[in-house]
mmCIF file of C-alpha atoms in Angstrom:
data_model
loop_
_atom_site.group_PDB
_atom_site.id
_atom_site.type_symbol
_atom_site.label_atom_id
_atom_site.label_comp_id
_atom_site.label_asym_id
_atom_site.label_seq_id
_atom_site.Cartn_x
_atom_site.Cartn_y
_atom_site.Cartn_z
ATOM 1 C CA MET A 894 110.874 114.859 65.038
ATOM 2 C CA GLU A 895 107.013 115.085 63.905
ATOM 3 C CA GLN A 896 106.395 115.207 67.623
ATOM 4 C CA ILE A 897 108.620 118.015 68.629
ATOM 5 C CA ASN A 898 107.335 120.335 65.558
ATOM 6 C CA LYS A 899 103.574 119.660 66.848
ATOM 7 C CA GLU A 900 104.231 120.487 70.470
ATOM 8 C CA GLU A 901 106.162 123.485 68.970
ATOM 9 C CA LYS A 902 103.217 124.627 67.190
ATOM 10 C CA LYS A 903 101.084 124.727 70.316
ATOM 11 C CA PRO A 904 100.139 128.545 71.882
ATOM 12 C CA PHE A 905 102.285 129.481 74.620
ATOM 13 C CA LEU A 906 99.158 129.723 76.952
ATOM 14 C CA LYS A 907 97.759 126.783 76.289
ATOM 15 C CA LYS A 908 101.374 124.785 77.218
ATOM 16 C CA VAL A 909 100.945 126.797 80.852
ATOM 17 C CA LYS A 910 97.212 126.516 81.626
ATOM 18 C CA GLU A 911 98.298 122.551 80.796
ATOM 19 C CA HIS A 912 101.163 122.764 83.609
ATOM 20 C CA ALA A 913 99.329 124.989 85.819
ATOM 21 C CA GLU A 914 96.297 122.378 86.241
ATOM 22 C CA LYS A 915 98.476 119.613 87.170
ATOM 23 C CA ASP A 916 100.431 122.202 89.302
ATOM 24 C CA ILE A 917 97.617 123.569 91.236
ATOM 25 C CA GLU A 918 96.219 120.088 91.768
ATOM 26 C CA ILE A 919 99.520 119.169 93.203
ATOM 27 C CA LEU A 920 99.950 122.516 95.449
ATOM 28 C CA GLY A 921 96.143 121.693 96.878
ATOM 29 C CA THR A 922 97.189 118.302 98.114
ATOM 30 C CA PHE A 923 99.910 120.161 99.853
ATOM 31 C CA VAL A 924 98.025 122.567 101.595
ATOM 32 C CA ARG A 925 95.514 119.708 102.514
ATOM 33 C CA LEU A 926 97.764 117.543 103.874
ATOM 34 C CA GLY A 927 99.311 120.498 105.676
ATOM 35 C CA VAL A 928 96.031 121.584 107.380
ATOM 36 C CA VAL A 929 95.580 118.022 108.338
ATOM 37 C CA VAL A 930 99.339 117.582 110.163
ATOM 38 C CA TRP A 931 98.965 121.125 111.576
ATOM 39 C CA SER A 932 95.557 120.143 113.447
ATOM 40 C CA GLY A 933 96.569 116.781 114.638
ATOM 41 C CA PHE A 934 99.898 118.349 115.772
ATOM 42 C CA ILE A 935 97.291 120.675 118.136
ATOM 43 C CA ILE A 936 95.306 118.029 118.999
ATOM 44 C CA THR A 937 98.101 115.954 120.020
ATOM 45 C CA LEU A 938 99.520 118.825 121.940
ATOM 46 C CA ASN A 939 96.192 119.330 123.931
ATOM 47 C CA TYR A 940 96.891 115.701 125.211
ATOM 48 C CA VAL A 941 100.654 116.035 126.045
ATOM 49 C CA ASP A 942 102.174 117.102 128.851
ATOM 50 C CA ILE A 943 105.390 119.238 128.188
ATOM 51 C CA PRO A 944 107.171 119.861 131.044
ATOM 52 C CA MET A 945 108.743 123.476 131.023
ATOM 53 C CA ILE A 946 104.884 124.598 129.312
ATOM 54 C CA LYS A 947 101.814 124.952 132.333
ATOM 55 C CA LYS A 948 98.184 124.565 131.019
ATOM 56 C CA GLY A 949 95.275 125.485 132.182
ATOM 57 C CA GLN A 950 92.606 123.299 134.302
ATOM 58 C CA SER A 951 90.719 122.780 131.280
ATOM 59 C CA GLY A 952 93.679 122.298 129.039
ATOM 60 C CA GLY A 953 92.032 124.057 125.869
ATOM 61 C CA ASP A 954 88.840 124.143 123.741
ATOM 62 C CA ILE A 955 89.757 122.092 120.697
ATOM 63 C CA THR A 956 86.453 121.558 118.798
ATOM 64 C CA PHE A 957 87.477 123.939 116.153
ATOM 65 C CA VAL A 958 90.986 122.607 115.305
ATOM 66 C CA ALA A 959 89.051 118.928 115.660
ATOM 67 C CA SER A 960 86.533 119.860 112.640
ATOM 68 C CA VAL A 961 89.140 121.707 110.615
ATOM 69 C CA PHE A 962 91.150 117.994 111.172
ATOM 70 C CA THR A 963 87.882 115.896 110.269
ATOM 71 C CA GLY A 964 86.917 118.336 107.394
ATOM 72 C CA ALA A 965 90.617 118.338 106.006
ATOM 73 C CA LEU A 966 90.554 114.073 106.825
ATOM 74 C CA ALA A 967 87.264 114.345 104.663
ATOM 75 C CA THR A 968 88.923 115.883 101.397
ATOM 76 C CA PHE A 969 91.157 112.669 101.583
ATOM 77 C CA GLY A 970 88.231 110.257 101.476
ATOM 78 C CA LEU A 971 88.711 109.109 105.239
ATOM 79 C CA ASN A 972 85.899 108.959 108.043
ATOM 80 C CA THR A 973 86.898 109.650 111.977
ATOM 81 C CA SER A 974 83.216 108.537 112.642
ATOM 82 C CA ASN A 975 83.146 104.863 114.243
ATOM 83 C CA ASN A 976 79.726 103.586 112.564
ATOM 84 C CA ARG A 977 80.148 100.492 113.559
ATOM 85 C CA SER A 978 77.089 98.450 114.629
ATOM 86 C CA LYS A 979 76.924 95.294 116.623
ATOM 87 C CA PRO A 980 76.919 92.526 115.113
ATOM 88 C CA ASP A 981 73.172 91.526 116.588
ATOM 89 C CA ASP A 982 71.669 94.454 114.903
ATOM 90 C CA ASP A 983 73.353 93.620 111.552
ATOM 91 C CA LEU A 984 71.203 90.388 112.030
ATOM 92 C CA LYS A 985 68.153 92.134 113.075
ATOM 93 C CA LYS A 986 68.089 94.072 110.349
ATOM 94 C CA LYS A 987 68.667 91.899 107.584
ATOM 95 C CA ASP A 988 65.853 89.666 108.637
ATOM 96 C CA PRO A 989 62.207 91.307 107.470
#
C-alpha cells in the first residue's frame, strides 16, 4: 500500500518525463533500424535485376546510400570495414 501512495505523490510532469525518456530511446532504436533496413534494401536493389524494370548502363551511384548504411550500422556498434591483416603481418608486429 505504501508503494502505491508514493507513486501517486509524484508530480504528473515527472511521471511523464520518466516515461518519455524510455519511449524516446525505443523510438530512436526503431528509427535507426528503419534506416538500416531502407538503405540495405536500396543497396540490394542496385545489384538485383528485376525483370520488368530496366536499369541504366551504370546501375546508379549508391555512394550516399552506402555511407548512410555504414553510419547507421555504426550506431549499433557494427563495423563493415575489413581490417583483417595477414597472419604474417601480425607476427612481424609482435616481434620487436
